[in-house]
Coordinates of N, CA and C in Angstrom, one line a residue:
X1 N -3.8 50.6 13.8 CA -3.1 49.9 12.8 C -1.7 49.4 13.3
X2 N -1.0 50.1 14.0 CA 0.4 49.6 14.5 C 0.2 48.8 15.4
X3 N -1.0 48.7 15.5 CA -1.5 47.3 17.3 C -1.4 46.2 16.0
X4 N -2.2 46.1 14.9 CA -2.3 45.3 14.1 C -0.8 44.6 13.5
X5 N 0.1 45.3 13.2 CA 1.5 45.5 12.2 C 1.9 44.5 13.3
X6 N 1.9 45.3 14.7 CA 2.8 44.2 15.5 C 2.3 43.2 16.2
X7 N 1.2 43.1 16.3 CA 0.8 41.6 16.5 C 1.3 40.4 14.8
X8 N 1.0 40.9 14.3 CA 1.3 40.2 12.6 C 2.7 39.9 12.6
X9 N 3.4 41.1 12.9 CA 5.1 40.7 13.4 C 5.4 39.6 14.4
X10 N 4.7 39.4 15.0 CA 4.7 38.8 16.4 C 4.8 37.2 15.6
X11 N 3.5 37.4 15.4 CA 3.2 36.0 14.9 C 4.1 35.2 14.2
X12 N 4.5 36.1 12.9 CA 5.5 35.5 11.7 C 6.6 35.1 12.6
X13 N 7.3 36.0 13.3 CA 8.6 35.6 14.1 C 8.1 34.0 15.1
X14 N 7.3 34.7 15.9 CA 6.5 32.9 16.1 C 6.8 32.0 15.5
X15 N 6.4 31.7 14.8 CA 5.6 30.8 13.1 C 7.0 30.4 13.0
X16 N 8.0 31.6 12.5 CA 9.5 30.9 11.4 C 10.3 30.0 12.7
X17 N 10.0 30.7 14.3 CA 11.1 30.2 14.8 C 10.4 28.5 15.3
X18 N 9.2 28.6 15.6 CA 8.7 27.3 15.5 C 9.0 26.4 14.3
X19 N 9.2 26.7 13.4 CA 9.0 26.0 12.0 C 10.7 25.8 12.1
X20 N 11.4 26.7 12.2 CA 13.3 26.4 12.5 C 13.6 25.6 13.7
X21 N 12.2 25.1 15.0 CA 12.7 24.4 16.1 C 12.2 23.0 15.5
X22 N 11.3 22.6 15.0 CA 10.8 21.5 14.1 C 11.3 20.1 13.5
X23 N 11.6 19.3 14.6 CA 12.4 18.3 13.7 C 11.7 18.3 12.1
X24 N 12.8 17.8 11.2 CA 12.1 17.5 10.3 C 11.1 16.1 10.1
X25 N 9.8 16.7 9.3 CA 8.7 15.6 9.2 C 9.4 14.2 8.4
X26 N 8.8 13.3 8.5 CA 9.3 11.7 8.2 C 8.5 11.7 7.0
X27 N 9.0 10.8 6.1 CA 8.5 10.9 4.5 C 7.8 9.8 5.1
X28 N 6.1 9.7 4.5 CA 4.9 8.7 4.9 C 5.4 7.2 3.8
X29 N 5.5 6.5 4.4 CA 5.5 4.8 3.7 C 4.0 4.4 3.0
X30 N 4.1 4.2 2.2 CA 2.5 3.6 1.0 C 2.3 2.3 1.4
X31 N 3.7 1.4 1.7 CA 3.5 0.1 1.3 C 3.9 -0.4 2.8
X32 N 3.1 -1.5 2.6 CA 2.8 -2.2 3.7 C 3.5 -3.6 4.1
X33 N 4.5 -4.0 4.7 CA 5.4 -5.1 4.6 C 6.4 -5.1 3.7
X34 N 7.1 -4.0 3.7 CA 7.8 -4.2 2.4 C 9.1 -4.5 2.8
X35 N 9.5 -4.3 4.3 CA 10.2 -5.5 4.8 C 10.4 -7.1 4.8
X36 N 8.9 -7.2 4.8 CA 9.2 -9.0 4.3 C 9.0 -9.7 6.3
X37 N 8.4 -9.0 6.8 CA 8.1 -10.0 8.4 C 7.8 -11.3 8.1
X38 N 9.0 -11.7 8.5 CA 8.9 -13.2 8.8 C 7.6 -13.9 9.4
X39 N 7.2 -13.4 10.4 CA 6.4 -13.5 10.9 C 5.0 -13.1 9.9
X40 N 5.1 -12.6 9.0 CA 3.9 -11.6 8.7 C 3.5 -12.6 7.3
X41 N 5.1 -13.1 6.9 CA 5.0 -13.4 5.5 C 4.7 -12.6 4.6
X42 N 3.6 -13.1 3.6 CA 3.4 -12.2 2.6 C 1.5 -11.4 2.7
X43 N 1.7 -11.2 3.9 CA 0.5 -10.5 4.8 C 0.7 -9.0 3.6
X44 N -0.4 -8.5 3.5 CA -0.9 -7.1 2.2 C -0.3 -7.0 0.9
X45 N 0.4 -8.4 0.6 CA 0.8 -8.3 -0.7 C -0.3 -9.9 -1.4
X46 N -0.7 -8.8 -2.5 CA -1.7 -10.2 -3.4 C -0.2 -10.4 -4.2
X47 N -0.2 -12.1 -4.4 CA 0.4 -12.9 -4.9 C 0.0 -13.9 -6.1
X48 N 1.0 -14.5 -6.9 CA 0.4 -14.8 -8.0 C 1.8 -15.7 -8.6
X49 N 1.3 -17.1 -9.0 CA 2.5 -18.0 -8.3 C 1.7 -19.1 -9.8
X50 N 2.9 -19.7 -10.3 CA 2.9 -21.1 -11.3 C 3.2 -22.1 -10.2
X51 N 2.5 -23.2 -10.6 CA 2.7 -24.3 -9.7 C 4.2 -24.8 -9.8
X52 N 5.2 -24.9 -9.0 CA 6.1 -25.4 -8.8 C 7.4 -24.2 -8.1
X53 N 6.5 -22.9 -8.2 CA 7.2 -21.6 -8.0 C 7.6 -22.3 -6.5
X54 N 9.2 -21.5 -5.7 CA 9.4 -21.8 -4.7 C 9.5 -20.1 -4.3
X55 N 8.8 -19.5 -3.6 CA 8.1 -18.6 -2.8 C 8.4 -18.4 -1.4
X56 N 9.9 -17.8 -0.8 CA 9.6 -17.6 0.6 C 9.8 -16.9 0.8
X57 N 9.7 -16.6 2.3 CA 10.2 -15.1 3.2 C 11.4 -15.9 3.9
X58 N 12.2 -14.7 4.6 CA 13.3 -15.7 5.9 C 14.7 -14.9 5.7
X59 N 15.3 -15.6 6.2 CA 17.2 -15.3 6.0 C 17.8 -15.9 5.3
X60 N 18.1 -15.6 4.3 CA 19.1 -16.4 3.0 C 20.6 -15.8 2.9
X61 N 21.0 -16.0 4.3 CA 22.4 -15.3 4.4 C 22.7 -13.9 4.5
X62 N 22.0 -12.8 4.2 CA 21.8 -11.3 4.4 C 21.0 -10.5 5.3
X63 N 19.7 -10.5 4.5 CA 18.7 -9.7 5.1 C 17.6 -10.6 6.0
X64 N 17.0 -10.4 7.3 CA 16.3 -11.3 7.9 C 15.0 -10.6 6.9
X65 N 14.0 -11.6 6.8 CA 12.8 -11.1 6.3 C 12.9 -10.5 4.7
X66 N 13.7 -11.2 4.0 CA 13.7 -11.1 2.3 C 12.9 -12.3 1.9
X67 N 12.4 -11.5 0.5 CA 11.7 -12.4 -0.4 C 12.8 -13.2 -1.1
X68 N 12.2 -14.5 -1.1 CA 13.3 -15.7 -2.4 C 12.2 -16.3 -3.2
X69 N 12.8 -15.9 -4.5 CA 11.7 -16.7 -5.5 C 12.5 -17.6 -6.7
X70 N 12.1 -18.5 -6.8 CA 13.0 -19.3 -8.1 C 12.3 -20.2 -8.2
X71 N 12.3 -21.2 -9.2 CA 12.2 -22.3 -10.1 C 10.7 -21.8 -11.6
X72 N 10.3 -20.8 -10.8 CA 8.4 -20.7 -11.7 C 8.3 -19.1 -12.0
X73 N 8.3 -18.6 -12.5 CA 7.2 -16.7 -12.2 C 5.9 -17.2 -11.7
X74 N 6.5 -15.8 -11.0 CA 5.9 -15.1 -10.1 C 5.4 -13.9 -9.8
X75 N 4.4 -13.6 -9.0 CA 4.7 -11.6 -9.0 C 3.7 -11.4 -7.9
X76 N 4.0 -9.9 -7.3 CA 3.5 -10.2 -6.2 C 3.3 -8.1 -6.3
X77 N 1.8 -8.0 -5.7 CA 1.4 -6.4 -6.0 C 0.6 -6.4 -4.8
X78 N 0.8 -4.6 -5.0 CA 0.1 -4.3 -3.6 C -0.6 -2.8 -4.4
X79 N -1.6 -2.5 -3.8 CA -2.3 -1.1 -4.2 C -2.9 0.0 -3.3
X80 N -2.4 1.2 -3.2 CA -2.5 2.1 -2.1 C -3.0 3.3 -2.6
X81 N -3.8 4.1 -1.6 CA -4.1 5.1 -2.3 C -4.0 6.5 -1.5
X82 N -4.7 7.6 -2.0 CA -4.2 8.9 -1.9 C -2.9 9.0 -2.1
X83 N -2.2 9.4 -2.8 CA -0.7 9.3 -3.3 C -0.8 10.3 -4.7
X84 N -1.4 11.1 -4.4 CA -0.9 12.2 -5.4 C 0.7 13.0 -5.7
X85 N 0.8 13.2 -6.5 CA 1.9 14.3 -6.6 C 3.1 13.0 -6.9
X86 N 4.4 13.8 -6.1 CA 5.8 12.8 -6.4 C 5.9 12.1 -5.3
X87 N 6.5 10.7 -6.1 CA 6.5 9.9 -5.4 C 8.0 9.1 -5.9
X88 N 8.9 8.4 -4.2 CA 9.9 8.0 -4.4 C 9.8 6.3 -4.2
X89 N 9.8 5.3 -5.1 CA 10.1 3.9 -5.1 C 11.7 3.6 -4.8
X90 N 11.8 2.8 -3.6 CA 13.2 2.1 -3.4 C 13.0 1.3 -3.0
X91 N 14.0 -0.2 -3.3 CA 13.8 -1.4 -3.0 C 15.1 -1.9 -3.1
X92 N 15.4 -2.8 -2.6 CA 17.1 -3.8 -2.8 C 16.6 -5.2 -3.5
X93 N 17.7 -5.7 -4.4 CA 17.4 -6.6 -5.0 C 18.6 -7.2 -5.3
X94 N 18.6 -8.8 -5.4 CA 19.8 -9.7 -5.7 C 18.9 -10.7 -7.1
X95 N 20.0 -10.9 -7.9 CA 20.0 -11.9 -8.7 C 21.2 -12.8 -9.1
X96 N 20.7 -14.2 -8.5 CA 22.3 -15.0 -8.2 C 22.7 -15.2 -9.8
X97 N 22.1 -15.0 -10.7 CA 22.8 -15.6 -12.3 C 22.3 -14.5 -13.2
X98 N 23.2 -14.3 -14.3 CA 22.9 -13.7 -15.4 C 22.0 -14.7 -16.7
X99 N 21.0 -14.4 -16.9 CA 20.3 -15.5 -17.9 C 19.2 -14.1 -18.5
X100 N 19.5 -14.2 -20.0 CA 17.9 -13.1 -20.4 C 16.5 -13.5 -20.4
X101 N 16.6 -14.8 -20.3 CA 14.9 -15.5 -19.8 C 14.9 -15.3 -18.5
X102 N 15.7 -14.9 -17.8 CA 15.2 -14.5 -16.2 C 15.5 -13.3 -16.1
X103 N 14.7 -12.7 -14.5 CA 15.3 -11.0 -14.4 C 14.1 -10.8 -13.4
X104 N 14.0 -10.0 -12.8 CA 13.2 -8.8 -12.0 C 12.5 -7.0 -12.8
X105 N 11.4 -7.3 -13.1 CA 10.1 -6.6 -13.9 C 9.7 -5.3 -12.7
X106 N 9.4 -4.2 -13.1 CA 8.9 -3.5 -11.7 C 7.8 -2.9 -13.2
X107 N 6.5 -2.9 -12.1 CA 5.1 -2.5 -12.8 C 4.7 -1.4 -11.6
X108 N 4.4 0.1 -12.6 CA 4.0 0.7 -11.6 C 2.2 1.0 -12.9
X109 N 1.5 0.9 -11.7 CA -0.1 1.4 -12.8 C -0.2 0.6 -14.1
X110 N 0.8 -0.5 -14.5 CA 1.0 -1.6 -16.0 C 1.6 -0.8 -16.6
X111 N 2.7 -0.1 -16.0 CA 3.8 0.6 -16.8 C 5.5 0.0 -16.7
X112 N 5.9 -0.4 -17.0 CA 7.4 -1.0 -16.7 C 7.9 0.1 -16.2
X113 N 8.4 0.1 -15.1 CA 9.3 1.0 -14.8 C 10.5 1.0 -14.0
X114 N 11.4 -0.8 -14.3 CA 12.6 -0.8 -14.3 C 12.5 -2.6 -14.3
X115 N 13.7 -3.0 -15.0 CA 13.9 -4.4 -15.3 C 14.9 -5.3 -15.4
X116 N 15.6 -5.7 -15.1 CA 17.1 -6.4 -14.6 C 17.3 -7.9 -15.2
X117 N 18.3 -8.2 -15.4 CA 18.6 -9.8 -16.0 C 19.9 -9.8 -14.9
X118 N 20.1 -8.6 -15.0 CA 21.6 -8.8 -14.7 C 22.4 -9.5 -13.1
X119 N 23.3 -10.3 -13.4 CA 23.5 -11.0 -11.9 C 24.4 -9.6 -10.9
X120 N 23.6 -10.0 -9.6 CA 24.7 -9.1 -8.9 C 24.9 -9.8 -7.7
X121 N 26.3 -9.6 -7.5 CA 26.6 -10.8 -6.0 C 26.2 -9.8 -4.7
X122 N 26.1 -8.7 -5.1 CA 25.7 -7.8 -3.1 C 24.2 -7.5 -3.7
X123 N 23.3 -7.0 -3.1 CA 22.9 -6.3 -2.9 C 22.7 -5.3 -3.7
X124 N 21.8 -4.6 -4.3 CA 21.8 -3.5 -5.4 C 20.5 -3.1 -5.0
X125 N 20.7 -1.5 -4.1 CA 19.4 -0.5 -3.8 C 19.4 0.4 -5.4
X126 N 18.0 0.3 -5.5 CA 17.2 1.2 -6.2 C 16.2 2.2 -6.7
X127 N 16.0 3.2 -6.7 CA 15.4 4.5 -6.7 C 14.5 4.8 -7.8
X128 N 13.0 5.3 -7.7 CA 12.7 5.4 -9.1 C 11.9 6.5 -8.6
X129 N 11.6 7.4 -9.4 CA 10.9 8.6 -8.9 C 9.8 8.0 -10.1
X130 N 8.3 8.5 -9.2 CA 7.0 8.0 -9.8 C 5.9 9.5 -9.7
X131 N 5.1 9.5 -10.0 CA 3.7 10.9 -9.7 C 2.8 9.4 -9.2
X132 N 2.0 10.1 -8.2 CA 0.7 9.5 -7.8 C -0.2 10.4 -8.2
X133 N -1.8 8.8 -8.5 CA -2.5 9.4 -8.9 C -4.2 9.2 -8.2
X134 N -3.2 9.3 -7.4 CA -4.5 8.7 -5.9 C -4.6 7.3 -5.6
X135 N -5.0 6.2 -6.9 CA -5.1 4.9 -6.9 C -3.6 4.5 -7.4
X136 N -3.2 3.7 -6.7 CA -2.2 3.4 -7.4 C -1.7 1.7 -6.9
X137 N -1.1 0.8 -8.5 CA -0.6 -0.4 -7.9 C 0.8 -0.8 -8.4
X138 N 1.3 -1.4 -7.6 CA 2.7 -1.2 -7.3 C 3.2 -3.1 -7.6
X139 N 3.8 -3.5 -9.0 CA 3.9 -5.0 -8.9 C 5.6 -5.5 -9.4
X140 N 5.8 -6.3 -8.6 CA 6.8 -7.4 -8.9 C 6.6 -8.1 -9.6
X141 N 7.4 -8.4 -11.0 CA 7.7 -9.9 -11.3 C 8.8 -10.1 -11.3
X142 N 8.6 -11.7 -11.2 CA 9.9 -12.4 -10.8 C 9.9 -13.1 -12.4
X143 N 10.7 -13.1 -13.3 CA 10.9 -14.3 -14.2 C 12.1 -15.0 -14.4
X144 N 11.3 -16.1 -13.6 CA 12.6 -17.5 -13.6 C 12.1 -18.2 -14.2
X145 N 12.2 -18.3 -15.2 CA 11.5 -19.6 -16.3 C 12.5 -19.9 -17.4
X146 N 12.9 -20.7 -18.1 CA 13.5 -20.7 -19.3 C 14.6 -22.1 -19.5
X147 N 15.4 -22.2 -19.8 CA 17.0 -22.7 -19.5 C 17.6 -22.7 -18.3
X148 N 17.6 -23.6 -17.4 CA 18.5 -23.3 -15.9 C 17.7 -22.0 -15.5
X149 N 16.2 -23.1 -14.9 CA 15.3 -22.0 -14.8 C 15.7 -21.8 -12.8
X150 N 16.1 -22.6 -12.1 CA 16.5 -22.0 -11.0 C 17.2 -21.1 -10.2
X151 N 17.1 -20.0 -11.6 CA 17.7 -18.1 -10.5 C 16.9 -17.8 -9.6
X152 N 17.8 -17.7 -8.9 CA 17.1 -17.3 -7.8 C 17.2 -15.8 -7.4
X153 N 15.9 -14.8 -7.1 CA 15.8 -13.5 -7.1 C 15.9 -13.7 -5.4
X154 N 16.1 -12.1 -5.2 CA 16.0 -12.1 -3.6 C 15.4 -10.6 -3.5
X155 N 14.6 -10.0 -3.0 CA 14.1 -9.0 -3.0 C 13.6 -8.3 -1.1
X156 N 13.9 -7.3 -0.8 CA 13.8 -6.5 0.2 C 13.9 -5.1 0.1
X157 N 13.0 -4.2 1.7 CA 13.0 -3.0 1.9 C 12.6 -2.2 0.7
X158 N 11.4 -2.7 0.6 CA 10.4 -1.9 -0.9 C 9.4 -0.7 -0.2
X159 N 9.6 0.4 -0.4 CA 8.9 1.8 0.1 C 8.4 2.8 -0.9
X160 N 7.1 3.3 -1.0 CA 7.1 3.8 -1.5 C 6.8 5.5 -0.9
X161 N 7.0 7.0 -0.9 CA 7.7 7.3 -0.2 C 7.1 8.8 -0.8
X162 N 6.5 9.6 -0.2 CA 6.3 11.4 -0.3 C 7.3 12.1 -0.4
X163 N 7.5 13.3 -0.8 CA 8.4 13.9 -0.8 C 7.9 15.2 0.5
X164 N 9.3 15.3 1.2 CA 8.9 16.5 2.0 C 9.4 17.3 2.0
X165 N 9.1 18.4 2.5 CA 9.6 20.2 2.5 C 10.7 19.3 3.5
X166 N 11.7 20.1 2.6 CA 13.1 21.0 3.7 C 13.1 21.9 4.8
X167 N 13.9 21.8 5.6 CA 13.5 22.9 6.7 C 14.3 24.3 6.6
X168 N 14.6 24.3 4.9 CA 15.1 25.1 4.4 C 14.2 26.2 3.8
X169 N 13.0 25.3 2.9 CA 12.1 25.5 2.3 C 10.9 26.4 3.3
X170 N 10.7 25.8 4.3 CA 10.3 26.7 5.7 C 10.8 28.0 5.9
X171 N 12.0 28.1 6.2 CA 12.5 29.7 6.3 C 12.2 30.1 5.2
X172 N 12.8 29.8 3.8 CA 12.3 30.9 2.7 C 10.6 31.0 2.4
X173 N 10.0 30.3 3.1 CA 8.4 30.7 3.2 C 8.2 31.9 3.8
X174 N 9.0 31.9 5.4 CA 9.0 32.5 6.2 C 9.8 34.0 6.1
X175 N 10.8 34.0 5.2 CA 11.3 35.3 4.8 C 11.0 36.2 3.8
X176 N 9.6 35.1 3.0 CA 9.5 35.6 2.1 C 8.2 36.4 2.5
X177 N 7.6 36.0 3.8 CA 6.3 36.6 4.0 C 6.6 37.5 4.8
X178 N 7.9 37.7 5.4 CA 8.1 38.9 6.4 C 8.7 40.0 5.5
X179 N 9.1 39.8 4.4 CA 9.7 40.9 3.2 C 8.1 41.5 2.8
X180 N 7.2 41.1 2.3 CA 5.9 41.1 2.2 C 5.6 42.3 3.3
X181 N 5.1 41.6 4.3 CA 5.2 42.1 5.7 C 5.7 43.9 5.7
X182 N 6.9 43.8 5.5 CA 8.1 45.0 6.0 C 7.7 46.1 4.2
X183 N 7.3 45.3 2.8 CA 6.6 46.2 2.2 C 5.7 46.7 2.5
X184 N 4.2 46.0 2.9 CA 3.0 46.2 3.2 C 2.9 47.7 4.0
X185 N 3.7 46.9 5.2 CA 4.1 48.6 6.7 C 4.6 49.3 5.7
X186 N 5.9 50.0 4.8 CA 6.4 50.8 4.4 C 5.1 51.4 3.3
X187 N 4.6 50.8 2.8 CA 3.7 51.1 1.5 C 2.5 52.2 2.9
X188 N 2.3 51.7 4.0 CA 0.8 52.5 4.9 C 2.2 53.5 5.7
X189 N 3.1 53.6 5.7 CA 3.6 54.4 6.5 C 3.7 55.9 5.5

């Protein structure tokens, strides 16, 4: 039994200090181009465009490889799967004018889950925490339509994003199983 105890010891101490040498793991990416490759264009995103929509990829003074859309709606979705549990959406977005017939729509599964009119001159990152449900579709609209229908959206670095253990969350795994451990021996001794 004590050849047992201490090999079991052995191991845990193993286990925690590997798990404490461990860089931490990279949160897995769902979406595919959400950079915007110039080169790539609009390669894994299905698109969906009014005739006269102006639709590009490129450098519009900021980001290389951002989406520009104005004159039509537009919208553009992509659908990924295995994605259970929580899930983190972030994306950057510009809107050169304030108009309420225009703005930027975010559709997660045909649920609205964030929507903007509002003009912003930089740049504006944004966060949305989501659950997956294995299938899941992920869509942009653009609506420039209306009155001084040429706002123009600018959209980049769209992720959608797992949540990972802390390498905090590791040790108290690990301390919790060697407390365990140090009862178990005391309880046979």
């Amino acid at each position: 039994m004590k050849i047992i105890n201490k090999i079991l010891t052995t191991l845990l101490i193993a286990a925690g200090a590997t798990m404490a040498a461990a860089p931490a793991m990279a949160a897995q990416n769902f979406i595919s181009n959400g950079g915007f490759c110039v080169t790539c264009q609009l390669d894994d995103w299905a698109v969906t465009t009014s005739q006269g929509t102006f639709l590009r990829i490129g450098d519009f003074g900021n980001n290389e490889g951002q989406l520009y859309v104005k004159d039509q709606p537009a919208s553009i979705n992509q659908t990924f799967w295995n994605t259970t549990g929580p899930l983190t959406l972030s994306f950057d977005y510009r809107l050169e004018y304030s108009n309420p017939d225009q703005g930027l729509i975010v559709q997660y599964n045909n649920q609205t889950v964030f929507s903007t009119t509002t003009r912003s001159d930089d740049w504006v990152h944004q966060q949305i925490t989501l659950t997956g449900h294995g299938q899941d579709n992920l869509r942009f609209v653009f609506n420039t339509f209306g009155v001084g229908a040429s706002t123009p959206i600018h959209l980049d670095n769209i992720s959608v994003t797992t949540a990972v253990p802390e390498p905090e969350t590791y040790g108290m795994l690990c301390a919790g199983l060697a407390l365990l451990g140090a009862v178990a021996r005391r309880r046979k001794a």
